[in-house]
mmCIF file of C-alpha atoms in Angstrom:
data_model
loop_
_atom_site.group_PDB
_atom_site.id
_atom_site.type_symbol
_atom_site.label_atom_id
_atom_site.label_comp_id
_atom_site.label_asym_id
_atom_site.label_seq_id
_atom_site.Cartn_x
_atom_site.Cartn_y
_atom_site.Cartn_z
ATOM 1 C CA MET A 2 7.487 -17.300 -37.445
ATOM 2 C CA LYS A 3 4.972 -16.541 -35.177
ATOM 3 C CA PRO A 4 3.700 -13.478 -34.774
ATOM 4 C CA ILE A 5 4.508 -11.659 -31.319
ATOM 5 C CA ALA A 6 1.375 -10.853 -28.909
ATOM 6 C CA LEU A 7 1.711 -8.388 -26.147
ATOM 7 C CA ILE A 8 -0.633 -9.216 -23.134
ATOM 8 C CA GLY A 9 -1.059 -7.558 -20.055
ATOM 9 C CA PHE A 10 -3.497 -5.411 -17.830
ATOM 10 C CA MET A 11 -4.333 -1.907 -19.065
ATOM 11 C CA GLY A 12 -1.346 0.939 -18.776
ATOM 12 C CA SER A 13 1.578 -1.948 -18.851
ATOM 13 C CA GLY A 14 3.131 -0.504 -22.023
ATOM 14 C CA LYS A 15 1.848 -2.851 -24.850
ATOM 15 C CA THR A 16 1.135 0.342 -27.164
ATOM 16 C CA SER A 17 4.443 2.076 -26.787
ATOM 17 C CA ILE A 18 6.413 -1.176 -26.294
ATOM 18 C CA GLY A 19 4.297 -2.630 -29.278
ATOM 19 C CA GLN A 20 5.613 0.545 -31.704
ATOM 20 C CA LEU A 21 9.307 0.245 -30.139
ATOM 21 C CA LEU A 22 9.091 -3.208 -31.025
ATOM 22 C CA GLY A 23 7.791 -2.778 -34.678
ATOM 23 C CA LYS A 24 10.594 -0.296 -35.255
ATOM 24 C CA LYS A 25 13.269 -2.572 -34.423
ATOM 25 C CA LEU A 26 12.110 -5.598 -36.095
ATOM 26 C CA ALA A 27 10.177 -3.685 -38.832
ATOM 27 C CA TYR A 28 7.185 -5.918 -38.604
ATOM 28 C CA PRO A 29 3.746 -4.275 -38.751
ATOM 29 C CA VAL A 30 2.231 -3.148 -35.766
ATOM 30 C CA ILE A 31 -1.449 -4.518 -35.588
ATOM 31 C CA ASP A 32 -3.410 -2.522 -31.879
ATOM 32 C CA LEU A 33 -6.754 -4.755 -31.894
ATOM 33 C CA ASP A 34 -8.338 -2.276 -29.979
ATOM 34 C CA GLU A 35 -7.528 0.628 -33.071
ATOM 35 C CA GLN A 36 -8.347 -1.880 -35.585
ATOM 36 C CA ILE A 37 -11.725 -2.652 -33.856
ATOM 37 C CA GLU A 38 -12.833 1.066 -33.480
ATOM 38 C CA LYS A 39 -11.725 1.379 -37.125
ATOM 39 C CA ASN A 40 -13.698 -1.555 -38.188
ATOM 40 C CA THR A 41 -16.855 -0.337 -36.407
ATOM 41 C CA ASN A 42 -16.573 3.554 -36.416
ATOM 42 C CA MET A 43 -17.186 3.512 -32.987
ATOM 43 C CA THR A 44 -14.959 4.137 -30.100
ATOM 44 C CA ILE A 45 -14.118 1.366 -27.398
ATOM 45 C CA GLY A 46 -16.316 3.276 -24.707
ATOM 46 C CA ALA A 47 -19.349 3.953 -27.017
ATOM 47 C CA ILE A 48 -18.946 -0.046 -27.822
ATOM 48 C CA PHE A 49 -19.357 -0.888 -24.089
ATOM 49 C CA ASP A 50 -22.038 1.624 -24.075
ATOM 50 C CA THR A 51 -24.034 0.697 -26.819
ATOM 51 C CA LYS A 52 -23.495 -2.960 -27.488
ATOM 52 C CA GLY A 53 -21.714 -4.019 -24.276
ATOM 53 C CA GLU A 54 -18.435 -6.091 -23.209
ATOM 54 C CA GLU A 55 -19.259 -9.155 -24.697
ATOM 55 C CA TRP A 56 -20.311 -7.684 -27.927
ATOM 56 C CA PHE A 57 -16.651 -6.079 -27.812
ATOM 57 C CA ARG A 58 -14.881 -9.725 -27.009
ATOM 58 C CA ASN A 59 -16.603 -11.160 -29.863
ATOM 59 C CA LYS A 60 -14.659 -8.843 -32.214
ATOM 60 C CA GLU A 61 -11.937 -8.544 -30.444
ATOM 61 C CA GLU A 62 -11.255 -12.477 -30.768
ATOM 62 C CA GLU A 63 -12.229 -12.191 -34.391
ATOM 63 C CA GLU A 64 -9.757 -9.403 -34.776
ATOM 64 C CA LEU A 65 -6.819 -11.727 -33.019
ATOM 65 C CA ASN A 66 -7.954 -14.463 -35.118
ATOM 66 C CA LYS A 67 -6.860 -12.182 -38.639
ATOM 67 C CA TRP A 68 -3.709 -12.489 -37.226
ATOM 68 C CA THR A 69 -2.768 -15.511 -36.693
ATOM 69 C CA GLY A 70 0.114 -16.695 -38.714
ATOM 70 C CA LYS A 71 1.225 -13.709 -40.027
ATOM 71 C CA ASN A 72 4.331 -11.627 -39.398
ATOM 72 C CA VAL A 73 3.236 -8.967 -36.733
ATOM 73 C CA ILE A 74 3.422 -7.550 -33.111
ATOM 74 C CA VAL A 75 -0.267 -7.809 -31.888
ATOM 75 C CA SER A 76 -0.569 -5.087 -28.956
ATOM 76 C CA THR A 77 -4.212 -6.561 -27.617
ATOM 77 C CA GLY A 78 -6.111 -4.975 -25.122
ATOM 78 C CA GLY A 79 -6.288 -5.712 -21.486
ATOM 79 C CA GLY A 80 -9.165 -8.187 -21.219
ATOM 80 C CA ILE A 81 -8.298 -10.022 -24.317
ATOM 81 C CA ILE A 82 -7.429 -12.888 -21.742
ATOM 82 C CA SER A 83 -10.771 -13.026 -20.214
ATOM 83 C CA ARG A 84 -11.859 -15.912 -22.884
ATOM 84 C CA LYS A 85 -10.356 -19.101 -22.761
ATOM 85 C CA GLN A 86 -10.133 -19.465 -26.142
ATOM 86 C CA SER A 87 -8.508 -16.505 -26.930
ATOM 87 C CA ARG A 88 -5.783 -17.427 -24.111
ATOM 88 C CA ILE A 89 -5.428 -20.565 -26.045
ATOM 89 C CA ARG A 90 -4.667 -18.735 -29.369
ATOM 90 C CA LEU A 91 -2.293 -16.674 -27.899
ATOM 91 C CA LYS A 92 -0.206 -19.593 -26.594
ATOM 92 C CA GLN A 93 -0.751 -21.642 -29.788
ATOM 93 C CA HIS A 94 0.005 -19.290 -32.140
ATOM 94 C CA PHE A 95 1.616 -16.153 -30.915
ATOM 95 C CA HIS A 96 5.143 -15.765 -29.241
ATOM 96 C CA THR A 97 2.885 -13.805 -26.205
ATOM 97 C CA PHE A 98 4.648 -11.687 -24.080
ATOM 98 C CA TRP A 99 2.846 -10.686 -20.774
ATOM 99 C CA LEU A 100 4.300 -6.653 -19.902
ATOM 100 C CA HIS A 101 3.661 -6.892 -16.035
ATOM 101 C CA ALA A 102 3.336 -4.106 -13.992
ATOM 102 C CA SER A 103 2.291 -3.844 -10.827
ATOM 103 C CA PHE A 104 -1.070 -2.805 -9.817
ATOM 104 C CA GLU A 105 0.645 0.426 -7.961
ATOM 105 C CA GLU A 106 2.398 1.493 -11.232
ATOM 106 C CA ILE A 107 -1.023 1.048 -13.279
ATOM 107 C CA MET A 108 -2.359 3.188 -10.873
ATOM 108 C CA LYS A 109 0.623 5.917 -11.446
ATOM 109 C CA ARG A 110 0.341 5.534 -15.133
ATOM 110 C CA LEU A 111 -3.581 5.952 -15.344
ATOM 111 C CA VAL A 112 -3.832 9.076 -12.955
ATOM 112 C CA GLU A 113 -4.446 11.161 -15.675
ATOM 113 C CA GLU A 114 -6.881 9.034 -17.881
ATOM 114 C CA ASP A 115 -8.687 10.639 -20.227
ATOM 115 C CA GLY A 116 -11.569 8.646 -19.679
ATOM 116 C CA THR A 117 -11.388 5.887 -23.048
ATOM 117 C CA ARG A 118 -10.883 3.237 -21.014
ATOM 118 C CA PRO A 119 -14.347 2.159 -19.857
ATOM 119 C CA LEU A 120 -13.233 -0.717 -17.291
ATOM 120 C CA TRP A 121 -11.001 1.812 -15.176
ATOM 121 C CA GLN A 122 -13.993 4.120 -14.820
ATOM 122 C CA LYS A 123 -15.048 2.188 -11.539
ATOM 123 C CA SER A 124 -13.876 2.258 -7.775
ATOM 124 C CA LYS A 125 -10.244 1.874 -7.022
ATOM 125 C CA GLU A 126 -11.569 -1.478 -5.447
ATOM 126 C CA GLU A 127 -13.439 -2.836 -8.267
ATOM 127 C CA ARG A 128 -10.253 -1.738 -10.418
ATOM 128 C CA LYS A 129 -7.760 -3.792 -8.109
ATOM 129 C CA GLU A 130 -10.429 -6.684 -8.520
ATOM 130 C CA LEU A 131 -9.987 -6.885 -12.266
ATOM 131 C CA TYR A 132 -6.212 -6.549 -12.076
ATOM 132 C CA LEU A 133 -5.858 -10.084 -9.424
ATOM 133 C CA LYS A 134 -8.823 -11.362 -11.432
ATOM 134 C CA ARG A 135 -6.891 -11.399 -14.314
ATOM 135 C CA GLU A 136 -3.162 -12.053 -13.426
ATOM 136 C CA SER A 137 -3.656 -15.722 -13.646
ATOM 137 C CA MET A 138 -5.533 -15.794 -17.134
ATOM 138 C CA TYR A 139 -1.880 -13.642 -18.252
ATOM 139 C CA LYS A 140 -0.070 -16.554 -17.220
ATOM 140 C CA GLN A 141 -1.743 -19.031 -18.940
ATOM 141 C CA ALA A 142 -1.608 -17.055 -22.273
ATOM 142 C CA ALA A 143 2.127 -16.319 -21.861
ATOM 143 C CA HIS A 144 5.067 -17.803 -22.723
ATOM 144 C CA TYR A 145 7.213 -15.154 -20.991
ATOM 145 C CA MET A 146 6.757 -12.385 -18.446
ATOM 146 C CA ILE A 147 8.299 -9.111 -18.535
ATOM 147 C CA SER A 148 8.344 -7.108 -15.686
ATOM 148 C CA THR A 149 7.748 -3.223 -16.687
ATOM 149 C CA ASP A 150 8.028 -1.632 -13.018
ATOM 150 C CA GLY A 151 10.884 1.183 -13.130
ATOM 151 C CA ARG A 152 12.275 0.345 -16.693
ATOM 152 C CA LYS A 153 12.661 1.673 -19.813
ATOM 153 C CA LYS A 154 11.074 1.237 -23.268
ATOM 154 C CA HIS A 155 13.908 -0.001 -25.523
ATOM 155 C CA GLU A 156 15.114 -2.334 -22.202
ATOM 156 C CA ILE A 157 11.687 -4.246 -22.221
ATOM 157 C CA ALA A 158 12.164 -4.187 -26.054
ATOM 158 C CA GLU A 159 15.276 -5.317 -25.885
ATOM 159 C CA GLU A 160 14.623 -8.273 -23.282
ATOM 160 C CA ILE A 161 11.823 -9.597 -25.828
ATOM 161 C CA ILE A 162 14.146 -9.554 -28.678
ATOM 162 C CA HIS A 163 16.505 -11.176 -26.930
ATOM 163 C CA LEU A 164 13.455 -14.043 -25.674
ATOM 164 C CA MET A 165 12.462 -14.645 -29.011
#
């Protein structure tokens, strides 16, 4: 079976839905950001500050490649779709689910953001621009789009299981 990948904008629920799916399916859950932090001994913010986004995207792609063909659930970072080769890998080698939340919902969820998301530390206009820019890339990479606005996590997990 292909691994499951959860994609979507920051705050869309990838980590929490991934954890719930992992329990329901008895699959290990791999959070790419956590793996990168562990492997580099740096926070994502520190990586962006010292190495830059491009370096981070290289690490992200390397980490994604490690899980191809494994029975796991991969919770990706929101920007993994920014590279064409990552979108192709997600589409060809994973059951990829786009957890879609409206920009308004993302704003509510990230209202108390603790500073761990470097690309969220911009103006509201820049955040919205990034959100809109990424939408078509999520669509390219995903097999399914799951709306998360106003829904309970277990409902979303059940929908994913049903679609598999």
